[in-house]
Short mmCIF file of C-alpha atoms in Angstrom, two decimals:
data_model
loop_
_atom_site.label_atom_id
_atom_site.label_comp_id
_atom_site.label_asym_id
_atom_site.label_seq_id
_atom_site.Cartn_x
_atom_site.Cartn_y
_atom_site.Cartn_z
CA MET Y 1 116.90 -3.02 117.09
CA LYS Y 2 112.93 -2.15 118.04
CA GLN Y 3 112.54 -1.41 113.98
CA GLU Y 4 114.09 -4.79 113.29
CA ILE Y 5 111.66 -6.33 115.93
CA TYR Y 6 108.85 -4.71 114.46
CA GLN Y 7 109.77 -5.57 110.78
CA ARG Y 8 110.12 -9.11 111.69
CA LEU Y 9 106.73 -9.36 113.80
CA LEU Y 10 105.08 -7.52 110.80
CA ARG Y 11 106.13 -10.08 108.47
CA GLU Y 12 105.07 -12.80 110.67
CA LEU Y 13 101.49 -11.23 110.93
CA ASP Y 14 101.26 -10.91 107.39
CA ALA Y 15 102.49 -14.34 106.57
CA LYS Y 16 100.34 -16.36 109.03
CA ARG Y 17 97.62 -13.48 109.58
CA SER Y 18 97.78 -14.67 113.54
CA ILE Y 19 100.15 -15.08 116.22
CA THR Y 20 100.01 -16.41 120.09
CA LEU Y 21 101.92 -14.77 122.59
CA GLN Y 22 104.51 -17.06 123.19
CA GLY Y 23 105.20 -16.64 119.09
CA ALA Y 24 105.48 -12.52 119.73
CA ARG Y 25 108.02 -13.93 122.64
CA GLU Y 26 110.30 -15.72 120.16
CA ILE Y 27 110.09 -12.98 117.83
CA TYR Y 28 111.24 -10.44 120.55
CA GLY Y 29 113.91 -12.44 121.86
CA ALA Y 30 112.99 -12.15 125.34
CA ARG Y 31 110.54 -12.41 127.73
CA PHE Y 32 108.39 -8.86 128.30
CA SER Y 33 106.01 -8.03 130.71
CA GLU Y 34 102.24 -6.85 129.96
CA SER Y 35 102.86 -3.46 129.75
CA THR Y 36 105.16 -4.16 127.02
CA TRP Y 37 103.11 -6.40 125.17
CA LYS Y 38 100.35 -3.51 125.29
CA ARG Y 39 102.67 -1.20 124.26
CA LEU Y 40 103.68 -3.32 121.13
CA LYS Y 41 100.30 -3.64 120.18
CA LYS Y 42 99.61 0.02 120.38
CA THR Y 43 102.42 0.52 118.01
CA LEU Y 44 101.28 -1.96 115.58
CA LYS Y 45 97.87 -0.26 115.69
CA ASP Y 46 99.16 3.34 115.66
CA SER Y 47 101.77 3.33 113.33
CA TYR Y 48 100.98 0.22 111.20
CA ASP Y 49 97.17 -0.04 111.32
CA CYS Y 50 97.40 -3.32 112.44
CA ALA Y 51 94.90 -3.68 115.55
CA LEU Y 52 95.20 -6.96 116.86
CA ARG Y 53 91.98 -9.08 117.98
CA TRP Y 54 91.89 -11.65 120.57
CA ASP Y 55 90.45 -14.85 119.50
CA VAL Y 56 89.03 -16.69 122.73
CA LYS Y 57 88.68 -19.86 120.91
CA ALA Y 58 91.54 -20.36 119.24
CA LYS Y 59 93.75 -18.29 121.76
CA VAL Y 60 95.71 -16.52 119.25
CA PHE Y 61 95.97 -12.79 118.29
CA ARG Y 62 94.62 -12.24 114.87
CA VAL Y 63 94.87 -9.51 112.09
CA PRO Y 64 92.05 -7.47 110.63
CA ALA Y 65 90.81 -9.17 107.85
CA THR Y 66 91.74 -6.12 105.24
CA TRP Y 67 95.07 -5.48 106.72
CA THR Y 68 98.42 -6.07 104.57
CA LEU Y 69 102.07 -5.10 105.55
CA TYR Y 70 102.54 -3.48 102.30
CA PRO Y 71 101.20 -0.18 101.82
CA PRO Y 72 98.49 0.39 99.13
CA PRO Y 73 99.39 1.71 95.81
CA ASP Y 74 98.50 5.18 94.36
CA GLY Y 75 95.03 4.95 92.97
CA GLU Y 76 93.95 1.96 95.14
CA GLY Y 77 90.78 3.58 95.67
CA ALA Y 78 90.28 3.02 92.27
CA LYS Y 79 89.36 -0.26 92.46
CA ARG Y 80 85.68 0.38 94.30
CA ASP Y 81 84.30 0.22 90.99
CA GLN Y 82 85.50 -3.83 90.98
CA LEU Y 83 84.27 -3.99 94.41
CA ALA Y 84 81.12 -2.99 93.41
CA VAL Y 85 81.04 -5.67 90.80
CA LEU Y 86 81.97 -8.15 93.48
CA ARG Y 87 79.02 -6.74 95.76
CA ALA Y 88 76.53 -7.39 92.91
CA ALA Y 89 77.69 -10.84 92.17
CA ALA Y 90 77.85 -11.66 96.08
CA SER Y 91 74.11 -10.71 96.42
CA ARG Y 92 72.99 -13.19 94.20
CA VAL Y 93 74.92 -16.01 96.25
CA GLY Y 94 72.30 -15.84 98.73
CA PRO Y 95 72.12 -16.17 102.61
CA PRO Y 96 74.08 -17.13 104.54
CA PHE Y 97 77.00 -16.66 102.16
CA SER Y 98 76.01 -13.05 101.14
CA HIS Y 99 76.00 -12.17 104.45
CA GLN Y 100 79.50 -13.19 105.49
CA ILE Y 101 81.07 -12.12 101.82
CA ALA Y 102 79.35 -8.66 102.24
CA THR Y 103 80.86 -8.03 105.63
CA PHE Y 104 84.29 -8.50 104.26
CA LEU Y 105 83.40 -6.32 101.47
CA ASP Y 106 82.29 -3.54 103.86
CA LYS Y 107 85.65 -3.69 105.45
CA LEU Y 108 87.17 -3.51 101.85
CA ASP Y 109 85.22 -0.61 101.03
CA GLN Y 110 85.89 1.60 104.02
CA ARG Y 111 89.65 1.08 103.73
CA LEU Y 112 89.56 1.97 99.61
CA ALA Y 113 87.18 4.90 100.53
CA LYS Y 114 90.11 6.25 103.05
CA THR Y 115 92.43 6.18 100.12
CA ASP Y 116 90.05 7.56 97.71
CA PRO Y 117 87.27 9.64 99.95
CA ASP Y 118 86.13 11.82 96.88
CA ALA Y 119 85.89 8.72 94.88
CA GLY Y 120 87.73 10.68 92.07
CA HIS Y 121 90.09 7.79 90.93
CA ARG Y 122 89.49 5.96 87.97
CA ALA Y 123 90.70 2.55 86.98
CA PRO Y 124 91.73 1.35 83.48
CA VAL Y 125 88.42 -0.10 82.03
CA GLY Y 126 88.58 -3.58 80.14
CA GLN Y 127 84.48 -3.88 80.54
CA PRO Y 128 81.78 -1.62 81.17
CA THR Y 129 81.40 -0.28 84.62
CA PRO Y 130 79.55 2.28 86.45
CA ARG Y 131 80.47 5.83 86.08
CA ALA Y 132 80.39 5.94 89.63
CA ARG Y 133 80.79 9.00 91.90
CA LYS Y 134 80.98 8.99 95.94
CA SER Y 135 77.12 8.90 96.30
CA PHE Y 136 77.27 5.89 94.00
CA TYR Y 137 79.17 3.61 96.40
CA ASP Y 138 77.19 4.94 99.55
CA MET Y 139 73.74 3.93 97.70
CA LEU Y 140 74.76 0.83 96.45
CA GLN Y 141 76.17 -0.20 100.07
CA ARG Y 142 72.99 1.15 101.84
CA ILE Y 143 70.45 -0.69 99.29
CA ASP Y 144 72.80 -3.87 100.11
CA SER Y 145 72.30 -3.56 103.56
CA ALA Y 146 68.62 -3.29 103.29
CA ILE Y 147 68.43 -6.15 101.33
CA ARG Y 148 70.35 -8.32 103.80
CA GLN Y 149 68.47 -7.18 106.51
CA HIS Y 150 64.97 -7.10 104.71
CA ARG Y 151 64.19 -3.27 105.12
CA ILE Y 152 61.48 -1.59 103.10
CA ALA Y 153 63.53 1.34 101.20
CA THR Y 154 61.91 4.48 100.56
CA ILE Y 155 63.46 6.11 97.34
CA LYS Y 156 62.95 9.11 95.27
CA TYR Y 157 63.45 7.66 91.89
CA ARG Y 158 63.90 10.01 88.38
CA LYS Y 159 61.80 8.02 85.61
CA SER Y 160 63.58 7.74 82.38
CA ALA Y 161 60.65 9.33 80.32
CA GLY Y 162 60.61 12.89 81.12
CA ALA Y 163 62.93 12.67 84.18
CA LYS Y 164 60.14 13.10 86.62
CA ILE Y 165 60.90 12.17 90.38
CA GLU Y 166 58.67 9.97 92.27
CA GLU Y 167 58.90 8.59 95.51
CA ARG Y 168 58.05 4.90 96.15
CA SER Y 169 58.47 2.53 98.95
CA ILE Y 170 60.43 -0.69 97.49
CA ALA Y 171 61.09 -4.43 99.21
CA PRO Y 172 64.31 -4.95 97.61
CA TYR Y 173 65.38 -8.49 96.52
CA GLU Y 174 68.50 -8.45 94.39
CA ILE Y 175 71.14 -6.09 92.89
CA HIS Y 176 71.73 -6.94 89.30
CA ASN Y 177 74.59 -5.81 87.29
CA TYR Y 178 74.03 -5.81 83.55
CA LEU Y 179 76.87 -4.46 81.35
CA GLY Y 180 77.96 -2.20 83.98
CA ARG Y 181 74.80 -0.69 84.89
CA PHE Y 182 73.47 -1.54 88.51
CA TYR Y 183 69.32 -2.49 88.87
CA VAL Y 184 67.81 -3.08 91.97
CA TRP Y 185 65.14 -5.68 91.55
CA ALA Y 186 62.15 -4.82 93.96
CA THR Y 187 58.67 -4.94 94.74
CA ASP Y 188 56.98 -1.60 94.37
CA GLU Y 189 54.43 -0.82 97.02
CA GLY Y 190 51.11 -1.75 96.13
CA GLY Y 191 52.67 -4.46 93.60
CA SER Y 192 53.61 -8.18 93.75
CA ARG Y 193 55.46 -8.61 90.55
CA PRO Y 194 59.23 -6.97 90.81
CA LYS Y 195 60.55 -4.35 88.78
CA PHE Y 196 64.13 -3.16 88.04
CA PHE Y 197 65.23 0.36 89.11
CA ALA Y 198 68.67 1.79 87.83
CA LEU Y 199 70.80 2.33 90.82
CA ASP Y 200 71.80 5.69 89.17
CA ARG Y 201 68.47 7.11 88.86
CA ILE Y 202 67.81 6.72 92.52
CA GLU Y 203 68.15 9.93 94.46
CA ASP Y 204 67.77 9.50 97.60
CA LEU Y 205 67.23 6.51 99.84
CA LYS Y 206 65.67 6.33 103.58
CA VAL Y 207 65.38 2.88 105.44
CA ASP Y 208 63.19 2.52 108.62
CA GLU Y 209 65.10 0.07 111.09
CA GLY Y 210 61.37 -1.14 112.18
CA ASP Y 211 60.11 -1.59 108.74
CA VAL Y 212 60.78 -4.96 107.73
CA PHE Y 213 59.16 -7.42 104.95
CA ASP Y 214 58.90 -11.08 104.50
CA ARG Y 215 60.82 -12.42 101.52
CA ASP Y 216 58.38 -14.13 99.12
CA PRO Y 217 60.09 -17.25 98.30
CA HIS Y 218 58.61 -17.48 95.22
CA LEU Y 219 60.16 -14.82 93.73
CA SER Y 220 63.50 -15.19 91.94
CA ILE Y 221 65.39 -13.11 89.71
CA ASP Y 222 67.01 -16.13 87.61
CA GLU Y 223 63.33 -17.08 87.11
CA GLU Y 224 62.30 -13.39 86.04
CA LEU Y 225 65.44 -13.06 83.41
CA ARG Y 226 65.15 -16.69 82.31
CA HIS Y 227 63.93 -15.71 78.87
CA SER Y 228 65.67 -12.02 79.16
CA PHE Y 229 69.01 -11.60 77.06
CA GLY Y 230 70.04 -8.96 79.53
CA VAL Y 231 67.68 -6.94 81.86
CA TRP Y 232 64.77 -6.49 79.30
CA VAL Y 233 61.48 -8.45 80.33
CA GLY Y 234 59.19 -8.40 77.88
CA SER Y 235 55.17 -9.06 77.96
CA GLY Y 236 55.26 -11.30 75.28
CA LYS Y 237 55.32 -15.27 74.98
CA PRO Y 238 58.66 -16.87 74.68
CA GLN Y 239 59.90 -17.28 71.25
CA ASP Y 240 62.87 -18.96 69.87
CA ILE Y 241 65.38 -16.86 67.83
CA GLU Y 242 67.98 -19.14 65.89
CA VAL Y 243 71.08 -17.34 65.21
CA GLU Y 244 74.04 -18.66 62.89
CA ILE Y 245 77.78 -17.23 63.69
CA SER Y 246 80.27 -17.44 61.04
CA GLU Y 247 83.00 -19.92 61.05
CA ALA Y 248 85.32 -17.09 61.66
CA ARG Y 249 83.55 -16.05 64.97
CA ALA Y 250 82.18 -19.30 65.74
CA ALA Y 251 84.70 -20.45 68.52
CA ASP Y 252 84.65 -17.13 70.34
CA VAL Y 253 81.03 -17.34 70.76
CA TYR Y 254 81.12 -21.17 71.66
CA ALA Y 255 83.41 -20.46 74.42
CA ARG Y 256 80.68 -18.71 76.39
CA ARG Y 257 77.47 -19.53 77.60
CA TRP Y 258 74.73 -16.60 76.85
CA PRO Y 259 71.57 -15.34 78.49
CA ALA Y 260 68.09 -17.27 77.55
CA GLU Y 261 70.54 -19.90 75.67
CA LYS Y 262 68.37 -22.67 74.73
CA SER Y 263 71.00 -24.62 72.43
CA ALA Y 264 74.45 -24.11 70.59
CA VAL Y 265 75.69 -26.22 68.16
CA LEU Y 266 79.14 -26.32 66.01
CA LEU Y 267 78.00 -27.49 62.45
CA PRO Y 268 80.22 -29.31 59.85
CA ASN Y 269 81.09 -26.36 58.03
CA GLY Y 270 82.55 -24.82 61.30
CA ARG Y 271 79.68 -22.54 61.92
CA LEU Y 272 77.71 -22.32 65.05
CA ARG Y 273 73.82 -22.46 65.38
CA ILE Y 274 73.09 -20.89 68.60
CA THR Y 275 69.11 -20.62 69.78
CA PHE Y 276 68.00 -18.08 72.24
CA THR Y 277 64.42 -18.16 74.16
CA VAL Y 278 63.19 -14.71 75.01
CA SER Y 279 60.06 -12.76 75.52
CA ASP Y 280 61.38 -9.93 73.46
CA PRO Y 281 63.79 -10.34 70.47
CA ARG Y 282 65.49 -6.80 70.61
CA GLU Y 283 68.49 -7.17 72.60
CA VAL Y 284 69.10 -10.56 70.77
CA VAL Y 285 68.90 -8.96 67.75
CA ALA Y 286 71.13 -5.82 68.70
CA TRP Y 287 73.52 -8.44 69.55
CA VAL Y 288 73.65 -10.00 66.10
CA LEU Y 289 74.08 -6.72 64.43
CA GLY Y 290 77.36 -6.25 66.58
CA PHE Y 291 79.24 -8.89 64.72
CA GLY Y 292 79.15 -6.45 61.72
CA GLY Y 293 77.77 -9.08 59.31
CA GLU Y 294 79.52 -12.14 60.93
CA ALA Y 295 76.18 -13.20 62.30
CA TRP Y 296 72.67 -13.50 61.05
CA ILE Y 297 69.07 -14.22 62.17
CA ARG Y 298 67.69 -17.71 60.55
CA GLY Y 299 64.62 -17.36 62.22
CA PRO Y 300 61.67 -16.33 62.89
CA ALA Y 301 61.04 -13.86 59.94
CA GLY Y 302 59.92 -10.94 62.72
CA ALA Y 303 63.10 -11.00 64.06
CA ALA Y 304 65.03 -10.93 61.08
CA ARG Y 305 63.18 -8.41 59.79
CA LEU Y 306 63.85 -6.04 62.82
CA ALA Y 307 67.39 -6.85 62.29
CA TRP Y 308 67.21 -5.98 58.80
CA GLU Y 309 65.45 -2.58 59.64
CA LEU Y 310 67.75 -1.73 62.27
CA ALA Y 311 70.71 -2.31 59.88
CA GLN Y 312 68.79 0.23 57.38
CA LYS Y 313 68.79 2.69 60.07
CA THR Y 314 72.50 2.27 60.80
CA ALA Y 315 73.28 2.37 57.14
CA ALA Y 316 71.21 5.47 56.72
CA ALA Y 317 72.81 7.34 59.44
CA HIS Y 318 76.46 6.83 58.22
CA LYS Y 319 75.50 7.51 54.77
CA TRP Y 320 77.51 10.71 54.90
CA ALA Y 321 80.73 8.68 54.65
CA ARG Y 322 79.70 6.26 51.94
CA ASP Y 323 81.72 8.06 49.02
CA PHE Y 324 84.75 9.22 51.93
CA PRO Y 325 88.27 8.27 50.19
CA ILE Y 326 89.85 5.27 51.40
CA ASP Y 327 92.95 5.93 53.22
CA GLU Y 328 95.89 3.45 51.62
CA ARG Y 329 97.26 3.40 55.52
CA MET Y 330 94.14 1.96 56.84
CA ILE Y 331 94.18 -1.56 57.65
CA ARG Y 332 91.44 -3.97 58.42
CA PHE Y 333 91.58 -7.13 60.96
CA GLU Y 334 90.38 -10.54 60.14
CA TRP Y 335 88.76 -12.39 63.18
CA GLY Y 336 90.42 -15.58 64.06
CA ALA Y 337 89.01 -18.62 65.85
CA ASP Y 338 90.10 -17.18 69.39
CA GLY Y 339 88.11 -13.94 68.76
CA LEU Y 340 91.49 -11.99 68.32
CA PRO Y 341 92.99 -10.41 65.12
CA LEU Y 342 94.16 -13.35 62.65
CA GLN Y 343 95.57 -11.17 60.06
CA LYS Y 344 95.58 -7.59 58.76
CA ALA Y 345 95.87 -6.09 55.31
CA LYS Y 346 95.21 -2.63 53.53
CA LEU Y 347 92.05 -1.95 52.78
CA SER Y 348 92.88 -1.73 49.00
CA GLN Y 349 93.83 -5.15 49.17
CA LEU Y 350 90.48 -6.74 49.98
#
């Protein structure tokens, strides 16, 4: 009988997320004393991890924001990498909303950390995500807290060139997720222009509770990346890179907005002409080459030349396979307008 009462009470709490004392009595089926109610709440907390909180204003008991009646599935800790992506996105929303979102994310992260304390679980990857360990999540949460509280952080940073470790004091402004690699956008001690510090290269972080900074209202990561195709900010003058996409891939590309995009026009022949304004063409060139000949640069000549040079390097690196006999069983996919394979045929038939 008691178990049935608890199940009814738990289902009510899971559905409504709150309950009045009168509502609890109706589910219980009889009036109960203060000591009985305390015992019920203690059982909910100890046996079902549901610690009710009294809301004075609404005069109801509320469940924890992250609580659910249903037990977490095996491997739930693997969701921490998805939570990390949400944290990076939330930091871009800006106060006061980013503070409220981050508070909720902190609670979720604590729950997931309990199910996978060593961060050993890995979720299936549909797009690039951090190659994260436990230290990564700890570092991400601490730097996020420093950003929200406007605190100076002292870091030990391993440089990519030479792997030398340097100690720096930074004023962190934003977290930037670029294709699964996380960066801290921060001003360096003695500098006024922010830089990008890869989170996975930070090996130690200390925050002095009393060392705060005033955010410069004129600094904006959106403005910083205005002429960047991803994370690379060149020192050159912004230039237009005009790219044409084949009719087979045009709809797939046109369905999305792209960084540094200036214009995108569908042509009468079914192709797409898209123009980017970037301070450095390299990231755009690499993107174009990824289409395997279904995209090409129309101008300027310098960017097209760079694409040609990199294509030659790629061809040279694969020269060893040029005379490899074609397996009759191999298939080649033709792309449809939706970006998915349209049809397939044996290579010998193409």
